[in-house]
PDB file of C-alpha atoms in Angstrom:
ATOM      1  CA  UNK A  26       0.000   0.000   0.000  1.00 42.00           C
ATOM      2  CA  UNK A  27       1.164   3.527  -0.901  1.00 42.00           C
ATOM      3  CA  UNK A  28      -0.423   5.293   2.801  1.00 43.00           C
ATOM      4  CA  UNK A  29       2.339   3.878   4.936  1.00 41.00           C
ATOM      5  CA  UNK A  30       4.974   5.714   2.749  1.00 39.00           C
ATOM      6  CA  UNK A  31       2.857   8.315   2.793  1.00 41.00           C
ATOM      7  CA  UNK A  32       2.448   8.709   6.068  1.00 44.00           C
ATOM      8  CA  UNK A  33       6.708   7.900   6.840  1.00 44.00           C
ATOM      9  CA  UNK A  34       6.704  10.793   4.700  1.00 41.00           C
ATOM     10  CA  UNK A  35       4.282  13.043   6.916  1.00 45.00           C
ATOM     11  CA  UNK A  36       5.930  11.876  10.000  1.00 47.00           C
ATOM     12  CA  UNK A  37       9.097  13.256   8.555  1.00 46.00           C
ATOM     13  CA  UNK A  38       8.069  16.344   7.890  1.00 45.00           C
ATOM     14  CA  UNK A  39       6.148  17.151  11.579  1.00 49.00           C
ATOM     15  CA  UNK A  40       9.554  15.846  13.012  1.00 47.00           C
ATOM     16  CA  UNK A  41      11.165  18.274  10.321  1.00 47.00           C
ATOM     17  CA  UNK A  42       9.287  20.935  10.909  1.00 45.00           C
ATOM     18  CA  UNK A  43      11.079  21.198  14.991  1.00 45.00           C
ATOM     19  CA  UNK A  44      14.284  19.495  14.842  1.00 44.00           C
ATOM     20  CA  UNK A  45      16.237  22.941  15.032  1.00 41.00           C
ATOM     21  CA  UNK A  46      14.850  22.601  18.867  1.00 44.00           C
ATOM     22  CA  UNK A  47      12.863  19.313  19.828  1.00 50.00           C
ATOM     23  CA  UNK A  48      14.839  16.602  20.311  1.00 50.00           C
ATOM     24  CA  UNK A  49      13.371  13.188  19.820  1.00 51.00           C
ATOM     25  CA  UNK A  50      14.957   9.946  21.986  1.00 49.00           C
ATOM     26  CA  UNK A  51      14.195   6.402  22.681  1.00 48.00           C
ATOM     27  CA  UNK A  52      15.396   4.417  25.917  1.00 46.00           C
ATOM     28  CA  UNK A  53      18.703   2.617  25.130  1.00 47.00           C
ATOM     29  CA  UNK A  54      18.406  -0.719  24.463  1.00 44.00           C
ATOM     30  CA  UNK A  55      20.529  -3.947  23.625  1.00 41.00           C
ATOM     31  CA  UNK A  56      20.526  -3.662  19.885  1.00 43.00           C
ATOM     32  CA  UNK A  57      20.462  -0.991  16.968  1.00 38.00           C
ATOM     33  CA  UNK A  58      17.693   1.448  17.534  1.00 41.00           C
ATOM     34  CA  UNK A  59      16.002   2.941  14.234  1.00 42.00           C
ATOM     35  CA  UNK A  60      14.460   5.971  16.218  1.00 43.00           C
ATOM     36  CA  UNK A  61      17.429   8.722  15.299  1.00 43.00           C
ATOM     37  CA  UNK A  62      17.471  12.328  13.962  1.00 44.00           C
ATOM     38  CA  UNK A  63      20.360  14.619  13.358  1.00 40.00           C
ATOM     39  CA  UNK A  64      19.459  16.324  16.655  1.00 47.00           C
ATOM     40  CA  UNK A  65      18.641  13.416  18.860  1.00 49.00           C
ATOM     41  CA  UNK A  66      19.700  13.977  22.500  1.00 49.00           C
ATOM     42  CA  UNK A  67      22.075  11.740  24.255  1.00 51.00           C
ATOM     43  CA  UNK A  68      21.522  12.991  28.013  1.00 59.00           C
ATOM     44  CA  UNK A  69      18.714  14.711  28.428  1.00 60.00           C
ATOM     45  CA  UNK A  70      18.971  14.392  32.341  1.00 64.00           C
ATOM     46  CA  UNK A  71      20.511  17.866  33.119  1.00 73.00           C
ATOM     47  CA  UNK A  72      18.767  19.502  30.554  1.00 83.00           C
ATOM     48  CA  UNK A  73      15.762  21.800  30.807  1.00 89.00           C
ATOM     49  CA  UNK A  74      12.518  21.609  28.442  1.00 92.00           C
ATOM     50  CA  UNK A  75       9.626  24.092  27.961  1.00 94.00           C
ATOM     51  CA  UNK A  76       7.486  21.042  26.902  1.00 94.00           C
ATOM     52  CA  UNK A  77       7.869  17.397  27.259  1.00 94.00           C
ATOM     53  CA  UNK A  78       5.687  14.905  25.266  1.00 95.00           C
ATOM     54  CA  UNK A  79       5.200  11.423  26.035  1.00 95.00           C
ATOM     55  CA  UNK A  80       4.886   9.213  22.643  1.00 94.00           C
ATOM     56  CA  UNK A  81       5.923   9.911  19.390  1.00 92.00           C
ATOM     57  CA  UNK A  82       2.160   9.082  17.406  1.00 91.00           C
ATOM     58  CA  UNK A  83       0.704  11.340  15.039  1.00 87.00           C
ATOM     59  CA  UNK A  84      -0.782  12.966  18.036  1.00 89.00           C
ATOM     60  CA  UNK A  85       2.618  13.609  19.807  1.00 93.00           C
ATOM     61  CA  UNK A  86       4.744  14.737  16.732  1.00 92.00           C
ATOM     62  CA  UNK A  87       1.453  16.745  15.965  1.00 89.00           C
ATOM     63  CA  UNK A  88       1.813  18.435  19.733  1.00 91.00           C
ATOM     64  CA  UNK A  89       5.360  18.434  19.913  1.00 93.00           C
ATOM     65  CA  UNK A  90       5.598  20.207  16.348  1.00 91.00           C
ATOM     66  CA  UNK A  91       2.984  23.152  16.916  1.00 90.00           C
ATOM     67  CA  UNK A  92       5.119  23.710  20.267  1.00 93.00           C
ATOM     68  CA  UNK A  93       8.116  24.437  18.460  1.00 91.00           C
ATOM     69  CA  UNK A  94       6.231  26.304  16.138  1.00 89.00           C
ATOM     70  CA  UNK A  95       5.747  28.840  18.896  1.00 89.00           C
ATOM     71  CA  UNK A  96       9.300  28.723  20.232  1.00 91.00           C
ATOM     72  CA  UNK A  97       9.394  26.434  22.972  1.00 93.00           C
ATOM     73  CA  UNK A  98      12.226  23.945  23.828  1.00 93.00           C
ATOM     74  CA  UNK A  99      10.603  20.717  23.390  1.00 94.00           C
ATOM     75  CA  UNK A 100      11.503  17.259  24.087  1.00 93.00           C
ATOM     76  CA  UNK A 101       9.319  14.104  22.283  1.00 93.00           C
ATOM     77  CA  UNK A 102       9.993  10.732  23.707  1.00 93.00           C
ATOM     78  CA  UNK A 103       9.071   7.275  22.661  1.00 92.00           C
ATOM     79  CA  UNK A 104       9.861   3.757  23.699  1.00 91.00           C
ATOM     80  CA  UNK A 105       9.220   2.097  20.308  1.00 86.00           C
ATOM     81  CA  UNK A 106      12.058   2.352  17.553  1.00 83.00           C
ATOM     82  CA  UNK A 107      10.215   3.962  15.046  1.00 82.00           C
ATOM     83  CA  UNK A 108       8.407   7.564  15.457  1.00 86.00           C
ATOM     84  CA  UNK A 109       4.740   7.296  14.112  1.00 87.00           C
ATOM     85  CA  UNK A 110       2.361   5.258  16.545  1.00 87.00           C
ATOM     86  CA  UNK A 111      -0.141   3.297  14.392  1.00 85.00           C
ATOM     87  CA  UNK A 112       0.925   4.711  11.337  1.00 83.00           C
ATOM     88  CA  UNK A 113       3.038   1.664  10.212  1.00 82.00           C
ATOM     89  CA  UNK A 114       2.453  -1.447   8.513  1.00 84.00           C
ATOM     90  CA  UNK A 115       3.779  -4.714   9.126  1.00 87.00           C
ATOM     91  CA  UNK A 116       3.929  -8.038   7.852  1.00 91.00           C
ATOM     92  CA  UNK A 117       2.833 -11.680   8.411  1.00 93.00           C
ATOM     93  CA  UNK A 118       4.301 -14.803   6.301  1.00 93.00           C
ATOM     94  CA  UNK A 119       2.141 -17.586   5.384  1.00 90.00           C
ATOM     95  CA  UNK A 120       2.053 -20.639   3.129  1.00 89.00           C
ATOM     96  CA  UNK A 121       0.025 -18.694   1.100  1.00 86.00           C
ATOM     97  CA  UNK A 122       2.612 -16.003   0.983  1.00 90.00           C
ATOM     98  CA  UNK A 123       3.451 -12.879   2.253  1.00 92.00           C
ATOM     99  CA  UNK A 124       0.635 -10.202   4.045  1.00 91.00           C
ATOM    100  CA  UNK A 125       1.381  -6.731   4.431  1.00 88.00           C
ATOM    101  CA  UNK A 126      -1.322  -4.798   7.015  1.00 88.00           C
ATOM    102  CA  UNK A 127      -2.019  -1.526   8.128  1.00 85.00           C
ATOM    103  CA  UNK A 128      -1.612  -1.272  11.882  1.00 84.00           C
ATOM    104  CA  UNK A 129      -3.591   2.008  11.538  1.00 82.00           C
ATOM    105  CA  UNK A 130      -6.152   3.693   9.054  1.00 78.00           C
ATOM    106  CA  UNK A 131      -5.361   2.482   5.182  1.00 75.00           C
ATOM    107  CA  UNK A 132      -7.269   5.617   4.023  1.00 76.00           C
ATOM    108  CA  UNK A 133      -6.732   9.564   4.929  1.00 79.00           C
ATOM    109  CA  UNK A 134      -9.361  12.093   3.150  1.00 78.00           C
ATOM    110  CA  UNK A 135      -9.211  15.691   3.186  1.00 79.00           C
ATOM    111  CA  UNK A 136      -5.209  16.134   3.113  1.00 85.00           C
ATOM    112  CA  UNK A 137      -4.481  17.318  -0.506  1.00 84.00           C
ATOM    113  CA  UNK A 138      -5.786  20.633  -0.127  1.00 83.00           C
ATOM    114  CA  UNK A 139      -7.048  22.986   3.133  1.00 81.00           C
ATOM    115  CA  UNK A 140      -9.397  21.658   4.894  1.00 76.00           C
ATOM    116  CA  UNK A 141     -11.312  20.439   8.075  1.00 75.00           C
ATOM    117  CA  UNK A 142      -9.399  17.049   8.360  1.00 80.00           C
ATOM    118  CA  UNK A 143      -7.067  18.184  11.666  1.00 80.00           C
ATOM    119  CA  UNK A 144      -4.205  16.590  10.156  1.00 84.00           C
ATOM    120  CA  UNK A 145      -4.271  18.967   7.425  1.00 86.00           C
ATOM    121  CA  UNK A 146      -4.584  21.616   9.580  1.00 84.00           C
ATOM    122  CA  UNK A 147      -1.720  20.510  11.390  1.00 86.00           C
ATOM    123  CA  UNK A 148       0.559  20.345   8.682  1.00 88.00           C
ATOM    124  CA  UNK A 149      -0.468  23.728   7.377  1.00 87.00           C
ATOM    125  CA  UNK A 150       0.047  25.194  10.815  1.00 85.00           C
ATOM    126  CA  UNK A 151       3.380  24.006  10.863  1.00 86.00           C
ATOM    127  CA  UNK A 152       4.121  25.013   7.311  1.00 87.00           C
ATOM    128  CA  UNK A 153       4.642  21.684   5.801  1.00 88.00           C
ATOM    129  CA  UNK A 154       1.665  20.338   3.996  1.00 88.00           C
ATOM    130  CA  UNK A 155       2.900  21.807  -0.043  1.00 87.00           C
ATOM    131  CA  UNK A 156       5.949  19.410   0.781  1.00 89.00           C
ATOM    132  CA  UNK A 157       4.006  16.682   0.520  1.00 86.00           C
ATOM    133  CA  UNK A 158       3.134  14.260  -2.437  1.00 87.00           C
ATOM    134  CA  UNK A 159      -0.453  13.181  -2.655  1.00 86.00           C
ATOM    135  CA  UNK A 160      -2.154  10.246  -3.686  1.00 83.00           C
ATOM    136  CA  UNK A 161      -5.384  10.368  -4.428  1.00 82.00           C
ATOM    137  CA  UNK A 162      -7.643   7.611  -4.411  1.00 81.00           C
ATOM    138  CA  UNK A 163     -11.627   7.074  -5.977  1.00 81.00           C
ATOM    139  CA  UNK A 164     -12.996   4.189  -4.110  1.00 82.00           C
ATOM    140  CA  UNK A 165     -11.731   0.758  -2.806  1.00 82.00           C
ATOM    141  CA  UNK A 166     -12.755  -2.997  -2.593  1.00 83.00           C
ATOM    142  CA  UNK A 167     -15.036  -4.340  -0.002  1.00 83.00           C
ATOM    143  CA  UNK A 168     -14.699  -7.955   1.188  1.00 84.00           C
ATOM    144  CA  UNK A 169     -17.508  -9.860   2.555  1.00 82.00           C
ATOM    145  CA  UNK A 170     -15.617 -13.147   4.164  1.00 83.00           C
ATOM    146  CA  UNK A 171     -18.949 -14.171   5.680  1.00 84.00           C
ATOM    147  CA  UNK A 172     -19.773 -15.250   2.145  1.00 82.00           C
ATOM    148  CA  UNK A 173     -18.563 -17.461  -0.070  1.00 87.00           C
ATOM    149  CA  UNK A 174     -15.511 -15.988  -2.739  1.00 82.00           C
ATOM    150  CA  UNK A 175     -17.274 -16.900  -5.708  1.00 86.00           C
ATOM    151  CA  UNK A 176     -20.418 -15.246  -4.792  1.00 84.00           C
ATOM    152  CA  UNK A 177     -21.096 -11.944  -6.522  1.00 80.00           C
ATOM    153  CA  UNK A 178     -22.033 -10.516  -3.431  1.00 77.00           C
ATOM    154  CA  UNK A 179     -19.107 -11.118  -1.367  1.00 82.00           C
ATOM    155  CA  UNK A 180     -17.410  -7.756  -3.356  1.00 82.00           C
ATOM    156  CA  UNK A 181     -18.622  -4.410  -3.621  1.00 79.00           C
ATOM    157  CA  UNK A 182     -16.793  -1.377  -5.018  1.00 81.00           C
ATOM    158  CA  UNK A 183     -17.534   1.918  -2.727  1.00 78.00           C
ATOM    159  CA  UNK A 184     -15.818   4.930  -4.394  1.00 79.00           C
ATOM    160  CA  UNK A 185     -15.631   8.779  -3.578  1.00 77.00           C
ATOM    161  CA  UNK A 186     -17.120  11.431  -5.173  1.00 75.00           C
ATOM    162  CA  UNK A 187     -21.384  12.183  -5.806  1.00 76.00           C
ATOM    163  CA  UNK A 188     -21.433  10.068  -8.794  1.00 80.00           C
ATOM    164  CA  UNK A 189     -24.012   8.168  -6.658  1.00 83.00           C
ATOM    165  CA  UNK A 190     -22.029   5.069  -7.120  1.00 82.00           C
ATOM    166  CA  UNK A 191     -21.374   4.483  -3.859  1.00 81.00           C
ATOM    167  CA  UNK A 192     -25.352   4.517  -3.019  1.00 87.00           C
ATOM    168  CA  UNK A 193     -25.555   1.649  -5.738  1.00 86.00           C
ATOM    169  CA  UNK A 194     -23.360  -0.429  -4.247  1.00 82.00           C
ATOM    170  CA  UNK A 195     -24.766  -0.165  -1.153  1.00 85.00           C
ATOM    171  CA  UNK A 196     -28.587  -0.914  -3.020  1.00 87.00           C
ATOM    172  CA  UNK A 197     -27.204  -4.414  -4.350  1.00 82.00           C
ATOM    173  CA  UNK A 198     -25.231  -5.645  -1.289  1.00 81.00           C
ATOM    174  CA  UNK A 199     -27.979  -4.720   1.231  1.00 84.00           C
ATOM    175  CA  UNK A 200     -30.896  -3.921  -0.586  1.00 89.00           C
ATOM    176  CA  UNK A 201     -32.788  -0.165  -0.846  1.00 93.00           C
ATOM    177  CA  UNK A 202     -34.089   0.213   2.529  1.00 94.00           C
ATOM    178  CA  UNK A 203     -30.196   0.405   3.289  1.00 93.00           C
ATOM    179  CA  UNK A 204     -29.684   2.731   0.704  1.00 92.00           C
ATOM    180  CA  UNK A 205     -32.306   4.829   1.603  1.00 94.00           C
ATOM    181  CA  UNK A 206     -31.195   5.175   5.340  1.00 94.00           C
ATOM    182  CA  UNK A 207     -27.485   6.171   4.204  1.00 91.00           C
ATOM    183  CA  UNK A 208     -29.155   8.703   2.078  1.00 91.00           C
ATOM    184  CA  UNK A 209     -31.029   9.563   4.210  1.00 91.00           C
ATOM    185  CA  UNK A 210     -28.215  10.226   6.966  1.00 89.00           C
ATOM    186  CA  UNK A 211     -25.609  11.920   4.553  1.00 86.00           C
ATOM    187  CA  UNK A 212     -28.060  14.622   3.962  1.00 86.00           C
ATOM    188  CA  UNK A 213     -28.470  14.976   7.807  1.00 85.00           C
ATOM    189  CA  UNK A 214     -24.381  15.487   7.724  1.00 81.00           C
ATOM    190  CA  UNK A 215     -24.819  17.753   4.962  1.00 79.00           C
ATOM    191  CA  UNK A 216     -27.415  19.693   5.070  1.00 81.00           C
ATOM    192  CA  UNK A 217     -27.405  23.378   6.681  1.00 79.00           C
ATOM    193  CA  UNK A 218     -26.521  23.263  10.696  1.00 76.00           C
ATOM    194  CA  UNK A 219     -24.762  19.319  10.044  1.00 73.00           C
ATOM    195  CA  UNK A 220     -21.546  18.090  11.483  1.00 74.00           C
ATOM    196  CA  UNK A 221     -20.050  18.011   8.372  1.00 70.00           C
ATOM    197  CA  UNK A 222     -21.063  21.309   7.101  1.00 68.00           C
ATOM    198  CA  UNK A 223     -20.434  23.397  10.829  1.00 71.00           C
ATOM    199  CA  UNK A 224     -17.156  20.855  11.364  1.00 69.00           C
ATOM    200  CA  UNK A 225     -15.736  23.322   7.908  1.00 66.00           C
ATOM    201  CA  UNK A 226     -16.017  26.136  10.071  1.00 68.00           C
ATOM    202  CA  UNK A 227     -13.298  25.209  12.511  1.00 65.00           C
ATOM    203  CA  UNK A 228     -10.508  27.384  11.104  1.00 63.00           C
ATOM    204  CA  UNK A 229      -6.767  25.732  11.833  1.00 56.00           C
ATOM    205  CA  UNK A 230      -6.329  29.075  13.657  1.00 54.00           C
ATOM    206  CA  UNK A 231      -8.286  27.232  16.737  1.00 60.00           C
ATOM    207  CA  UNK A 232      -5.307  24.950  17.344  1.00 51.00           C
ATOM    208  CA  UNK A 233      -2.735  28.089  17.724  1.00 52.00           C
TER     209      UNK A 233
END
């Protein structure tokens, strides 16, 4: 899959974005770590810090990076040897072969332009988002593995966009009345006074 690339590459950038200040460590162990930057600190013990985050997710590099955006000393640690929480795949060998998985989201939407996704807003808080690459995707594959494989039913294409296609699909696996409750609850997102509509109005300036 292309997102965990995608998102080594985000990660990158937040860290990026504050290594003339944070410092980002792991806890020594036996063998190699992977967890290093140009700036990683050796001793932190004597050393004083503005702002110390615990965990080096999406949700800490996120914090840690909008702290150094507004000038404070910050140190980011993390006991795993890689920076990025879920945002990783990994792999699992079987007769069958080889079986890559996503140990977080497979999907991101919103992030190739401004937005409401908070991600976004992160990275265009920090001043990194035009940096970045984007894929863009227009639907996926479904798997029903409660069915049989070679039953028609058992794959369904949902894709992106108002094309209505992804109403269709949902009409032949589970039949109208489904269709007509998704309808009906995407125009309660979307219509006037929604989540989705008032969620726009959150301006990235609310996370300064």
């Amino acid at each position: 899959m292309r997102l965990p690339i995608l998102l080594g590459l985000l990660i990158c950038l937040c860290v990026g974005a504050f290594r003339s200040s944070l410092h980002l460590t792991a806890p020594p162990r036996s063998r190699p770590r992977r967890l290093r930057s140009s700036h990683c600190a050796t001793n932190t013990d004597n050393e004083e810090w503005d702002v110390v985050v615990i965990g080096a997710g999406v949700g800490g590099l996120c914090a840690a990076a909008m702290c150094q955006r507004y000038g404070m000393k910050t140190l980011c640690l993390e006991a795993h040897e890689h920076a990025g929480g879920v945002a990783h795949s990994f792999e699992r060998r079987a007769k069958a072969g080889t079986f890559k998985f996503d140990s977080g989201p497979s999907l991101l939407s919103g992030m190739s332009s401004m937005g409401t996704n908070p991600l976004r807003q992160v990275l265009d808080a920090v001043g990194t988002a035009d940096e970045i690459v984007w894929t863009n995707y227009d639907g996926w594959e479904v798997y029903d593995r409660s069915l049989p494989a070679d039953d028609p039913s058992s794959k369904f294409r949902l894709t992106t966009g108002a094309s209505g296609a992804w109403e269709a699909a949902i009409e032949r696996k589970a039949g109208k009345a489904s269709r007509e409750a998704f309808t009906q609850f995407k125009d309660t997102m979307m219509k006037e006074g929604g989540l989705s509509r008032n969620s726009a109005l959150l301006p990235p300036l609310a996370l300064r």
